[in-house]
N, C-alpha and C. Protein backbone atom coordinates (compact mmCIF):
# COMPACT_ATOMS: atom_id res chain seq x y z
N UNK A 1 23.65 -41.70 41.69
CA UNK A 1 24.70 -42.58 42.14
C UNK A 1 25.87 -42.57 41.15
N UNK A 2 25.55 -42.59 39.83
CA UNK A 2 26.60 -42.56 38.82
C UNK A 2 27.41 -41.27 38.92
N UNK A 3 26.72 -40.17 39.24
CA UNK A 3 27.40 -38.88 39.39
C UNK A 3 28.45 -38.96 40.49
N UNK A 4 28.05 -39.47 41.65
CA UNK A 4 28.97 -39.54 42.79
C UNK A 4 30.12 -40.50 42.52
N UNK A 5 29.85 -41.59 41.81
CA UNK A 5 30.93 -42.52 41.45
C UNK A 5 31.91 -41.88 40.49
N UNK A 6 31.40 -41.11 39.52
CA UNK A 6 32.29 -40.42 38.58
C UNK A 6 33.14 -39.38 39.30
N UNK A 7 32.54 -38.64 40.23
CA UNK A 7 33.29 -37.64 40.99
C UNK A 7 34.38 -38.32 41.83
N UNK A 8 34.04 -39.45 42.41
CA UNK A 8 35.01 -40.20 43.21
C UNK A 8 36.15 -40.70 42.32
N UNK A 9 35.82 -41.12 41.11
CA UNK A 9 36.85 -41.60 40.18
C UNK A 9 37.83 -40.48 39.84
N UNK A 10 37.30 -39.27 39.61
CA UNK A 10 38.19 -38.14 39.33
C UNK A 10 39.13 -37.89 40.50
N UNK A 11 38.58 -37.87 41.69
CA UNK A 11 39.39 -37.58 42.88
C UNK A 11 40.45 -38.66 43.13
N UNK A 12 40.09 -39.91 42.86
CA UNK A 12 41.06 -41.01 43.05
C UNK A 12 42.26 -40.87 42.14
N UNK A 13 42.04 -40.37 40.93
CA UNK A 13 43.17 -40.22 40.01
C UNK A 13 43.89 -38.88 40.18
N UNK A 14 43.46 -38.09 41.19
CA UNK A 14 44.16 -36.85 41.51
C UNK A 14 43.59 -35.60 40.88
N UNK A 15 42.48 -35.69 40.15
CA UNK A 15 41.86 -34.51 39.55
C UNK A 15 40.96 -33.82 40.57
N UNK A 16 40.87 -32.53 40.45
CA UNK A 16 40.03 -31.75 41.36
C UNK A 16 38.59 -31.75 40.85
N UNK A 17 37.66 -31.97 41.75
CA UNK A 17 36.23 -31.82 41.48
C UNK A 17 35.58 -31.33 42.77
N UNK A 18 35.01 -30.13 42.75
CA UNK A 18 34.49 -29.54 43.99
C UNK A 18 33.41 -30.41 44.64
N UNK A 19 33.54 -30.59 45.93
CA UNK A 19 32.54 -31.38 46.67
C UNK A 19 31.19 -30.68 46.71
N UNK A 20 31.18 -29.36 46.63
CA UNK A 20 29.90 -28.65 46.65
C UNK A 20 29.06 -29.02 45.43
N UNK A 21 29.71 -29.42 44.34
CA UNK A 21 28.95 -29.87 43.16
C UNK A 21 28.26 -31.21 43.47
N UNK A 22 28.93 -32.08 44.22
CA UNK A 22 28.31 -33.33 44.66
C UNK A 22 27.07 -33.03 45.50
N UNK A 23 27.22 -32.09 46.41
CA UNK A 23 26.10 -31.70 47.29
C UNK A 23 24.96 -31.13 46.45
N UNK A 24 25.30 -30.30 45.48
CA UNK A 24 24.28 -29.69 44.62
C UNK A 24 23.51 -30.76 43.85
N UNK A 25 24.24 -31.70 43.25
CA UNK A 25 23.58 -32.75 42.47
C UNK A 25 22.71 -33.63 43.37
N UNK A 26 23.24 -33.98 44.53
CA UNK A 26 22.48 -34.81 45.48
C UNK A 26 21.23 -34.09 45.96
N UNK A 27 21.35 -32.81 46.27
CA UNK A 27 20.19 -32.03 46.72
C UNK A 27 19.14 -31.95 45.61
N UNK A 28 19.57 -31.77 44.37
CA UNK A 28 18.63 -31.76 43.25
C UNK A 28 17.89 -33.08 43.12
N UNK A 29 18.62 -34.18 43.25
CA UNK A 29 18.00 -35.50 43.16
C UNK A 29 17.04 -35.78 44.30
N UNK A 30 17.44 -35.41 45.50
CA UNK A 30 16.57 -35.61 46.66
C UNK A 30 15.32 -34.74 46.53
N UNK A 31 15.50 -33.49 46.12
CA UNK A 31 14.36 -32.60 45.95
C UNK A 31 13.39 -33.09 44.89
N UNK A 32 13.91 -33.53 43.76
CA UNK A 32 13.04 -34.03 42.69
C UNK A 32 12.31 -35.30 43.12
N UNK A 33 13.00 -36.20 43.81
CA UNK A 33 12.37 -37.43 44.29
C UNK A 33 11.29 -37.13 45.33
N UNK A 34 11.60 -36.21 46.24
CA UNK A 34 10.61 -35.85 47.26
C UNK A 34 9.38 -35.21 46.62
N UNK A 35 9.60 -34.29 45.70
CA UNK A 35 8.47 -33.61 45.08
C UNK A 35 7.63 -34.57 44.24
N UNK A 36 8.25 -35.56 43.65
CA UNK A 36 7.51 -36.52 42.83
C UNK A 36 6.71 -37.50 43.67
N UNK A 37 7.21 -37.83 44.84
CA UNK A 37 6.53 -38.85 45.62
C UNK A 37 6.08 -38.45 47.00
N UNK A 38 6.56 -37.32 47.49
CA UNK A 38 6.24 -36.91 48.85
C UNK A 38 4.99 -36.06 48.93
N UNK A 39 4.63 -35.75 50.15
CA UNK A 39 3.48 -34.89 50.39
C UNK A 39 4.01 -33.53 50.84
N UNK A 40 3.62 -32.50 50.11
CA UNK A 40 4.08 -31.16 50.43
C UNK A 40 3.16 -30.54 51.48
N UNK A 41 3.69 -29.66 52.30
CA UNK A 41 2.86 -29.02 53.32
C UNK A 41 1.84 -28.06 52.70
N UNK A 42 0.82 -27.74 53.46
CA UNK A 42 -0.20 -26.80 52.99
C UNK A 42 -1.37 -27.53 52.36
N UNK A 43 -2.30 -26.77 51.84
CA UNK A 43 -3.46 -27.33 51.18
C UNK A 43 -3.11 -27.89 49.82
N UNK A 44 -4.12 -28.35 49.08
CA UNK A 44 -3.84 -28.95 47.78
C UNK A 44 -3.12 -28.01 46.81
N UNK A 45 -3.55 -26.75 46.75
CA UNK A 45 -2.92 -25.83 45.81
C UNK A 45 -1.51 -25.46 46.27
N UNK A 46 -1.35 -25.16 47.56
CA UNK A 46 -0.04 -24.80 48.09
C UNK A 46 0.94 -25.95 47.92
N UNK A 47 0.50 -27.15 48.27
CA UNK A 47 1.36 -28.33 48.11
C UNK A 47 1.76 -28.56 46.67
N UNK A 48 0.79 -28.39 45.77
CA UNK A 48 1.08 -28.56 44.35
C UNK A 48 2.10 -27.53 43.87
N UNK A 49 1.95 -26.29 44.31
CA UNK A 49 2.87 -25.24 43.86
C UNK A 49 4.27 -25.47 44.43
N UNK A 50 4.37 -25.97 45.66
CA UNK A 50 5.69 -26.29 46.23
C UNK A 50 6.35 -27.38 45.39
N UNK A 51 5.59 -28.43 45.06
CA UNK A 51 6.14 -29.49 44.21
C UNK A 51 6.58 -28.92 42.86
N UNK A 52 5.74 -28.07 42.29
CA UNK A 52 6.04 -27.47 40.99
C UNK A 52 7.34 -26.67 41.05
N UNK A 53 7.52 -25.88 42.09
CA UNK A 53 8.73 -25.08 42.21
C UNK A 53 9.98 -25.94 42.39
N UNK A 54 9.85 -27.00 43.18
CA UNK A 54 11.01 -27.87 43.40
C UNK A 54 11.37 -28.63 42.12
N UNK A 55 10.37 -29.25 41.47
CA UNK A 55 10.64 -30.06 40.27
C UNK A 55 11.02 -29.19 39.08
N UNK A 56 10.35 -28.08 38.89
CA UNK A 56 10.56 -27.29 37.69
C UNK A 56 11.62 -26.21 37.79
N UNK A 57 12.01 -25.84 39.02
CA UNK A 57 12.95 -24.73 39.14
C UNK A 57 14.16 -25.05 40.03
N UNK A 58 13.92 -25.49 41.26
CA UNK A 58 15.04 -25.69 42.19
C UNK A 58 15.91 -26.87 41.78
N UNK A 59 15.30 -28.02 41.53
CA UNK A 59 16.09 -29.20 41.15
C UNK A 59 16.87 -28.98 39.85
N UNK A 60 16.25 -28.42 38.80
CA UNK A 60 17.04 -28.17 37.59
C UNK A 60 18.24 -27.25 37.82
N UNK A 61 18.06 -26.21 38.62
CA UNK A 61 19.17 -25.31 38.90
C UNK A 61 20.29 -26.05 39.65
N UNK A 62 19.91 -26.85 40.63
CA UNK A 62 20.91 -27.63 41.38
C UNK A 62 21.64 -28.62 40.48
N UNK A 63 20.91 -29.24 39.56
CA UNK A 63 21.55 -30.18 38.62
C UNK A 63 22.50 -29.45 37.67
N UNK A 64 22.08 -28.33 37.13
CA UNK A 64 22.90 -27.62 36.15
C UNK A 64 24.18 -27.10 36.77
N UNK A 65 24.12 -26.51 37.96
CA UNK A 65 25.35 -25.99 38.57
C UNK A 65 26.28 -27.12 39.00
N UNK A 66 25.79 -28.34 39.11
CA UNK A 66 26.64 -29.49 39.42
C UNK A 66 27.45 -29.95 38.20
N UNK A 67 27.09 -29.48 37.01
CA UNK A 67 27.79 -29.74 35.75
C UNK A 67 28.02 -31.22 35.46
N UNK A 68 26.94 -32.00 35.36
CA UNK A 68 27.11 -33.43 35.12
C UNK A 68 27.74 -33.78 33.78
N UNK A 69 27.51 -32.97 32.75
CA UNK A 69 28.13 -33.26 31.45
C UNK A 69 29.64 -33.07 31.53
N UNK A 70 30.06 -32.02 32.17
CA UNK A 70 31.49 -31.78 32.35
C UNK A 70 32.12 -32.94 33.13
N UNK A 71 31.45 -33.37 34.18
CA UNK A 71 31.95 -34.49 34.97
C UNK A 71 32.05 -35.75 34.13
N UNK A 72 31.00 -36.04 33.36
CA UNK A 72 31.01 -37.24 32.53
C UNK A 72 32.15 -37.20 31.52
N UNK A 73 32.35 -36.05 30.88
CA UNK A 73 33.43 -35.94 29.89
C UNK A 73 34.80 -36.09 30.53
N UNK A 74 34.95 -35.60 31.74
CA UNK A 74 36.24 -35.72 32.42
C UNK A 74 36.45 -37.12 32.98
N UNK A 75 35.37 -37.79 33.38
CA UNK A 75 35.51 -39.11 34.01
C UNK A 75 35.65 -40.23 32.99
N UNK A 76 35.06 -40.06 31.81
CA UNK A 76 35.15 -41.10 30.79
C UNK A 76 36.57 -41.17 30.23
N UNK A 77 37.00 -42.38 29.92
CA UNK A 77 38.30 -42.55 29.27
C UNK A 77 38.18 -42.06 27.83
N UNK A 78 39.29 -41.55 27.29
CA UNK A 78 39.24 -41.18 25.87
C UNK A 78 38.84 -42.40 25.04
N UNK A 79 37.90 -42.19 24.14
CA UNK A 79 37.43 -43.30 23.33
C UNK A 79 36.07 -42.98 22.73
N UNK A 80 35.42 -44.04 22.26
CA UNK A 80 34.17 -43.88 21.53
C UNK A 80 33.04 -43.28 22.38
N UNK A 81 32.87 -43.74 23.61
CA UNK A 81 31.78 -43.24 24.44
C UNK A 81 31.93 -41.74 24.70
N UNK A 82 33.13 -41.31 25.00
CA UNK A 82 33.38 -39.89 25.25
C UNK A 82 33.17 -39.06 24.00
N UNK A 83 33.64 -39.54 22.85
CA UNK A 83 33.44 -38.82 21.58
C UNK A 83 31.96 -38.71 21.24
N UNK A 84 31.21 -39.79 21.44
CA UNK A 84 29.78 -39.77 21.14
C UNK A 84 29.03 -38.78 22.03
N UNK A 85 29.38 -38.76 23.31
CA UNK A 85 28.74 -37.82 24.22
C UNK A 85 29.04 -36.38 23.81
N UNK A 86 30.26 -36.12 23.41
CA UNK A 86 30.64 -34.78 22.98
C UNK A 86 29.93 -34.40 21.68
N UNK A 87 29.82 -35.33 20.74
CA UNK A 87 29.11 -35.07 19.49
C UNK A 87 27.64 -34.78 19.77
N UNK A 88 27.04 -35.54 20.67
CA UNK A 88 25.64 -35.30 21.04
C UNK A 88 25.47 -33.93 21.68
N UNK A 89 26.35 -33.58 22.61
CA UNK A 89 26.25 -32.29 23.30
C UNK A 89 26.42 -31.12 22.34
N UNK A 90 27.20 -31.30 21.29
CA UNK A 90 27.45 -30.23 20.32
C UNK A 90 26.55 -30.31 19.09
N UNK A 91 25.60 -31.23 19.10
CA UNK A 91 24.76 -31.43 17.92
C UNK A 91 23.81 -30.25 17.69
N UNK A 92 23.37 -30.11 16.46
CA UNK A 92 22.45 -29.03 16.11
C UNK A 92 21.13 -29.12 16.86
N UNK A 93 20.50 -30.32 16.98
CA UNK A 93 19.24 -30.37 17.74
C UNK A 93 19.40 -29.92 19.19
N UNK A 94 20.48 -30.29 19.83
CA UNK A 94 20.70 -29.84 21.21
C UNK A 94 20.93 -28.34 21.23
N UNK A 95 21.65 -27.82 20.25
CA UNK A 95 21.87 -26.39 20.16
C UNK A 95 20.57 -25.62 20.01
N UNK A 96 19.66 -26.14 19.20
CA UNK A 96 18.35 -25.49 19.05
C UNK A 96 17.55 -25.58 20.34
N UNK A 97 17.61 -26.73 20.97
CA UNK A 97 16.83 -26.96 22.18
C UNK A 97 17.19 -26.01 23.31
N UNK A 98 18.46 -25.61 23.39
CA UNK A 98 18.88 -24.73 24.47
C UNK A 98 18.91 -23.25 24.07
N UNK A 99 18.27 -22.91 22.96
CA UNK A 99 18.07 -21.49 22.65
C UNK A 99 17.04 -20.94 23.64
N UNK A 100 17.33 -19.84 24.30
CA UNK A 100 16.41 -19.34 25.33
C UNK A 100 14.94 -19.20 24.89
N UNK A 101 14.63 -18.67 23.70
CA UNK A 101 13.19 -18.57 23.35
C UNK A 101 12.51 -19.93 23.23
N UNK A 102 13.19 -20.91 22.63
CA UNK A 102 12.59 -22.23 22.50
C UNK A 102 12.49 -22.91 23.87
N UNK A 103 13.51 -22.77 24.68
CA UNK A 103 13.48 -23.34 26.02
C UNK A 103 12.34 -22.73 26.84
N UNK A 104 12.15 -21.43 26.71
CA UNK A 104 11.05 -20.76 27.42
C UNK A 104 9.70 -21.25 26.92
N UNK A 105 9.59 -21.45 25.61
CA UNK A 105 8.34 -21.96 25.05
C UNK A 105 8.02 -23.35 25.59
N UNK A 106 9.01 -24.21 25.67
CA UNK A 106 8.80 -25.55 26.23
C UNK A 106 8.38 -25.48 27.70
N UNK A 107 8.99 -24.58 28.44
CA UNK A 107 8.71 -24.45 29.86
C UNK A 107 7.30 -23.88 30.09
N UNK A 108 7.03 -22.73 29.52
CA UNK A 108 5.73 -22.09 29.73
C UNK A 108 4.62 -22.82 28.97
N UNK A 109 4.95 -23.36 27.81
CA UNK A 109 3.95 -24.11 27.04
C UNK A 109 3.46 -25.34 27.77
N UNK A 110 4.37 -26.02 28.45
CA UNK A 110 3.97 -27.18 29.25
C UNK A 110 3.05 -26.78 30.39
N UNK A 111 3.35 -25.65 31.00
CA UNK A 111 2.48 -25.16 32.07
C UNK A 111 1.11 -24.78 31.53
N UNK A 112 1.11 -24.16 30.36
CA UNK A 112 -0.17 -23.78 29.75
C UNK A 112 -1.03 -25.02 29.53
N UNK A 113 -0.43 -26.07 28.95
CA UNK A 113 -1.18 -27.32 28.74
C UNK A 113 -1.66 -27.92 30.05
N UNK A 114 -0.82 -27.86 31.06
CA UNK A 114 -1.18 -28.45 32.35
C UNK A 114 -2.38 -27.73 32.96
N UNK A 115 -2.35 -26.41 32.97
CA UNK A 115 -3.39 -25.67 33.69
C UNK A 115 -4.57 -25.23 32.83
N UNK A 116 -4.44 -25.22 31.54
CA UNK A 116 -5.52 -24.72 30.69
C UNK A 116 -6.29 -25.83 29.99
N UNK A 117 -5.91 -27.06 30.23
CA UNK A 117 -6.63 -28.21 29.67
C UNK A 117 -7.06 -29.11 30.83
N UNK A 118 -7.62 -30.24 30.50
CA UNK A 118 -8.05 -31.21 31.53
C UNK A 118 -6.89 -32.05 32.07
N UNK A 119 -5.69 -31.76 31.62
CA UNK A 119 -4.53 -32.55 32.02
C UNK A 119 -4.31 -32.53 33.53
N UNK A 120 -4.45 -31.37 34.15
CA UNK A 120 -4.22 -31.28 35.60
C UNK A 120 -5.20 -32.16 36.37
N UNK A 121 -6.48 -32.10 36.00
CA UNK A 121 -7.48 -32.93 36.70
C UNK A 121 -7.19 -34.41 36.47
N UNK A 122 -6.80 -34.77 35.25
CA UNK A 122 -6.51 -36.17 34.94
C UNK A 122 -5.28 -36.67 35.69
N UNK A 123 -4.28 -35.82 35.79
CA UNK A 123 -3.04 -36.25 36.43
C UNK A 123 -3.23 -36.51 37.92
N UNK A 124 -4.19 -35.84 38.53
CA UNK A 124 -4.43 -36.04 39.96
C UNK A 124 -4.98 -37.43 40.26
N UNK A 125 -5.54 -38.10 39.26
CA UNK A 125 -6.16 -39.41 39.47
C UNK A 125 -5.39 -40.55 38.78
N UNK A 126 -4.35 -40.21 38.03
CA UNK A 126 -3.59 -41.22 37.31
C UNK A 126 -2.10 -41.07 37.66
N UNK A 127 -1.60 -41.96 38.51
CA UNK A 127 -0.20 -41.83 38.96
C UNK A 127 0.82 -41.84 37.82
N UNK A 128 0.60 -42.65 36.78
CA UNK A 128 1.56 -42.69 35.67
C UNK A 128 1.59 -41.35 34.95
N UNK A 129 0.44 -40.77 34.70
CA UNK A 129 0.37 -39.46 34.06
C UNK A 129 1.02 -38.40 34.94
N UNK A 130 0.80 -38.50 36.24
CA UNK A 130 1.42 -37.57 37.18
C UNK A 130 2.94 -37.65 37.07
N UNK A 131 3.47 -38.85 36.97
CA UNK A 131 4.92 -39.04 36.82
C UNK A 131 5.43 -38.47 35.50
N UNK A 132 4.67 -38.66 34.44
CA UNK A 132 5.07 -38.13 33.13
C UNK A 132 5.09 -36.60 33.17
N UNK A 133 4.09 -36.00 33.79
CA UNK A 133 4.04 -34.54 33.90
C UNK A 133 5.23 -34.03 34.70
N UNK A 134 5.55 -34.69 35.80
CA UNK A 134 6.69 -34.27 36.60
C UNK A 134 7.99 -34.44 35.82
N UNK A 135 8.12 -35.52 35.06
CA UNK A 135 9.32 -35.72 34.24
C UNK A 135 9.44 -34.60 33.20
N UNK A 136 8.31 -34.21 32.59
CA UNK A 136 8.35 -33.12 31.62
C UNK A 136 8.74 -31.81 32.30
N UNK A 137 8.19 -31.56 33.48
CA UNK A 137 8.53 -30.32 34.18
C UNK A 137 10.02 -30.27 34.52
N UNK A 138 10.57 -31.41 34.94
CA UNK A 138 11.99 -31.46 35.26
C UNK A 138 12.82 -31.25 33.99
N UNK A 139 12.46 -31.93 32.90
CA UNK A 139 13.20 -31.79 31.64
C UNK A 139 13.11 -30.36 31.11
N UNK A 140 11.91 -29.79 31.12
CA UNK A 140 11.75 -28.41 30.63
C UNK A 140 12.52 -27.43 31.53
N UNK A 141 12.51 -27.67 32.82
CA UNK A 141 13.27 -26.82 33.73
C UNK A 141 14.77 -26.94 33.49
N UNK A 142 15.24 -28.16 33.24
CA UNK A 142 16.66 -28.36 32.93
C UNK A 142 17.05 -27.63 31.65
N UNK A 143 16.23 -27.79 30.62
CA UNK A 143 16.54 -27.15 29.33
C UNK A 143 16.54 -25.63 29.49
N UNK A 144 15.54 -25.09 30.18
CA UNK A 144 15.48 -23.65 30.37
C UNK A 144 16.66 -23.15 31.20
N UNK A 145 17.02 -23.87 32.25
CA UNK A 145 18.14 -23.47 33.08
C UNK A 145 19.44 -23.54 32.29
N UNK A 146 19.62 -24.60 31.50
CA UNK A 146 20.81 -24.69 30.65
C UNK A 146 20.88 -23.54 29.66
N UNK A 147 19.73 -23.16 29.14
CA UNK A 147 19.69 -22.08 28.15
C UNK A 147 20.01 -20.72 28.77
N UNK A 148 19.69 -20.55 30.03
CA UNK A 148 19.78 -19.21 30.64
C UNK A 148 20.86 -19.05 31.68
N UNK A 149 21.39 -20.13 32.18
CA UNK A 149 22.33 -20.06 33.30
C UNK A 149 23.70 -19.59 32.81
N UNK A 150 24.12 -18.39 33.20
CA UNK A 150 25.42 -17.91 32.75
C UNK A 150 26.59 -18.73 33.29
N UNK A 151 26.37 -19.47 34.37
CA UNK A 151 27.42 -20.30 34.94
C UNK A 151 27.77 -21.46 34.02
N UNK A 152 26.89 -21.76 33.07
CA UNK A 152 27.14 -22.88 32.16
C UNK A 152 28.29 -22.57 31.21
N UNK A 153 28.50 -21.29 30.94
CA UNK A 153 29.66 -20.89 30.14
C UNK A 153 29.50 -21.02 28.65
N UNK A 154 28.31 -21.29 28.14
CA UNK A 154 28.12 -21.37 26.70
C UNK A 154 28.16 -19.97 26.11
N UNK A 155 28.85 -19.76 24.99
CA UNK A 155 28.75 -18.47 24.34
C UNK A 155 27.32 -18.26 23.87
N UNK A 156 26.81 -17.09 24.09
CA UNK A 156 25.45 -16.78 23.64
C UNK A 156 24.38 -17.23 24.60
N UNK A 157 24.78 -17.72 25.78
CA UNK A 157 23.76 -18.12 26.76
C UNK A 157 22.94 -16.89 27.11
N UNK A 158 21.68 -17.11 27.41
CA UNK A 158 20.75 -16.01 27.58
C UNK A 158 20.96 -15.17 28.81
N UNK A 159 21.65 -15.66 29.81
CA UNK A 159 21.83 -14.89 31.03
C UNK A 159 20.52 -14.74 31.78
N UNK A 160 20.39 -13.67 32.51
CA UNK A 160 19.22 -13.47 33.36
C UNK A 160 18.03 -12.92 32.56
N UNK A 161 18.27 -12.34 31.40
CA UNK A 161 17.20 -11.72 30.60
C UNK A 161 16.01 -12.63 30.35
N UNK A 162 16.21 -13.83 29.79
CA UNK A 162 15.06 -14.71 29.53
C UNK A 162 14.30 -15.07 30.80
N UNK A 163 15.00 -15.19 31.91
CA UNK A 163 14.32 -15.50 33.17
C UNK A 163 13.37 -14.36 33.54
N UNK A 164 13.82 -13.15 33.32
CA UNK A 164 13.01 -11.98 33.66
C UNK A 164 11.76 -11.92 32.80
N UNK A 165 11.87 -12.20 31.48
CA UNK A 165 10.68 -12.10 30.65
C UNK A 165 9.82 -13.34 30.66
N UNK A 166 10.32 -14.47 31.14
CA UNK A 166 9.50 -15.67 31.23
C UNK A 166 8.77 -15.76 32.56
N UNK A 167 9.35 -15.24 33.63
CA UNK A 167 8.72 -15.34 34.95
C UNK A 167 7.30 -14.78 34.96
N UNK A 168 7.04 -13.59 34.41
CA UNK A 168 5.66 -13.09 34.42
C UNK A 168 4.71 -13.94 33.56
N UNK A 169 5.24 -14.69 32.62
CA UNK A 169 4.39 -15.52 31.77
C UNK A 169 3.76 -16.66 32.55
N UNK A 170 4.32 -17.01 33.70
CA UNK A 170 3.73 -18.06 34.52
C UNK A 170 2.40 -17.64 35.13
N UNK A 171 2.25 -16.37 35.45
CA UNK A 171 1.05 -15.90 36.15
C UNK A 171 -0.24 -16.11 35.36
N UNK A 172 -0.33 -15.65 34.11
CA UNK A 172 -1.59 -15.85 33.38
C UNK A 172 -1.92 -17.32 33.15
N UNK A 173 -0.90 -18.17 33.17
CA UNK A 173 -1.13 -19.60 32.97
C UNK A 173 -1.90 -20.16 34.15
N UNK A 174 -1.51 -19.77 35.36
CA UNK A 174 -2.13 -20.32 36.56
C UNK A 174 -3.42 -19.59 36.90
N UNK A 175 -3.40 -18.27 36.82
CA UNK A 175 -4.61 -17.52 37.15
C UNK A 175 -5.70 -17.91 36.17
N UNK A 176 -6.86 -18.12 36.68
CA UNK A 176 -8.02 -18.55 35.89
C UNK A 176 -7.91 -20.00 35.45
N UNK A 177 -7.03 -20.75 36.08
CA UNK A 177 -6.95 -22.17 35.78
C UNK A 177 -8.27 -22.82 36.17
N UNK A 178 -8.83 -23.69 35.33
CA UNK A 178 -10.14 -24.26 35.61
C UNK A 178 -10.22 -25.01 36.92
N UNK A 179 -9.11 -25.58 37.37
CA UNK A 179 -9.12 -26.39 38.58
C UNK A 179 -9.24 -25.53 39.83
N UNK A 180 -8.83 -24.25 39.75
CA UNK A 180 -8.84 -23.37 40.91
C UNK A 180 -9.68 -22.14 40.61
N UNK A 181 -11.02 -22.26 40.67
CA UNK A 181 -11.86 -21.12 40.33
C UNK A 181 -11.69 -19.94 41.27
N UNK A 182 -11.20 -20.16 42.48
CA UNK A 182 -11.00 -19.06 43.39
C UNK A 182 -9.94 -18.10 42.88
N UNK A 183 -9.05 -18.57 42.01
CA UNK A 183 -8.01 -17.73 41.47
C UNK A 183 -8.41 -17.00 40.20
N UNK A 184 -9.57 -17.31 39.67
CA UNK A 184 -9.98 -16.67 38.41
C UNK A 184 -10.09 -15.18 38.57
N UNK A 185 -9.61 -14.49 37.57
CA UNK A 185 -9.72 -13.03 37.57
C UNK A 185 -11.12 -12.69 37.09
N UNK A 186 -11.82 -11.92 37.89
CA UNK A 186 -13.17 -11.52 37.49
C UNK A 186 -13.18 -10.04 37.21
N UNK A 187 -14.04 -9.64 36.31
CA UNK A 187 -14.10 -8.23 35.93
C UNK A 187 -15.39 -7.62 36.41
């Protein structure tokens, strides 16, 4: 809601802000909300994977291309709040966080913990834990997308390369997951 109000504020004062970015942000929010609380089609594994793809990949991409930080910086009046947001965005910890290797580690590492420990079984029976896991997946997806999305315009952004080398890393995490013995690789 704050995003749409900020976009409206820009347009009221005569600044251009593409409406497709509003649609992108709204679609990301709707997708993340649906995946967190809705029922996905298919069986338990298929439904879970659909939720995983929406929360961890589709919604973050939709949010990042909507450029909420750019919108916030343009919509805020010059002053302390705008300066603080800019200082935070340019801070060293944020810079480290969006390095493609670290972002990939957070993304794939979270999946490893989810599928290779008892976390997945526990989350299925504890709604609060389920929400925390989904929040982590969304945050890790956002960080990874920010680190790799060339549309973000950061110098040194990873481009498509990190996506290519991280995508195959998802497979060993899920295959042989204790919760889905049918997927275990047998020799």
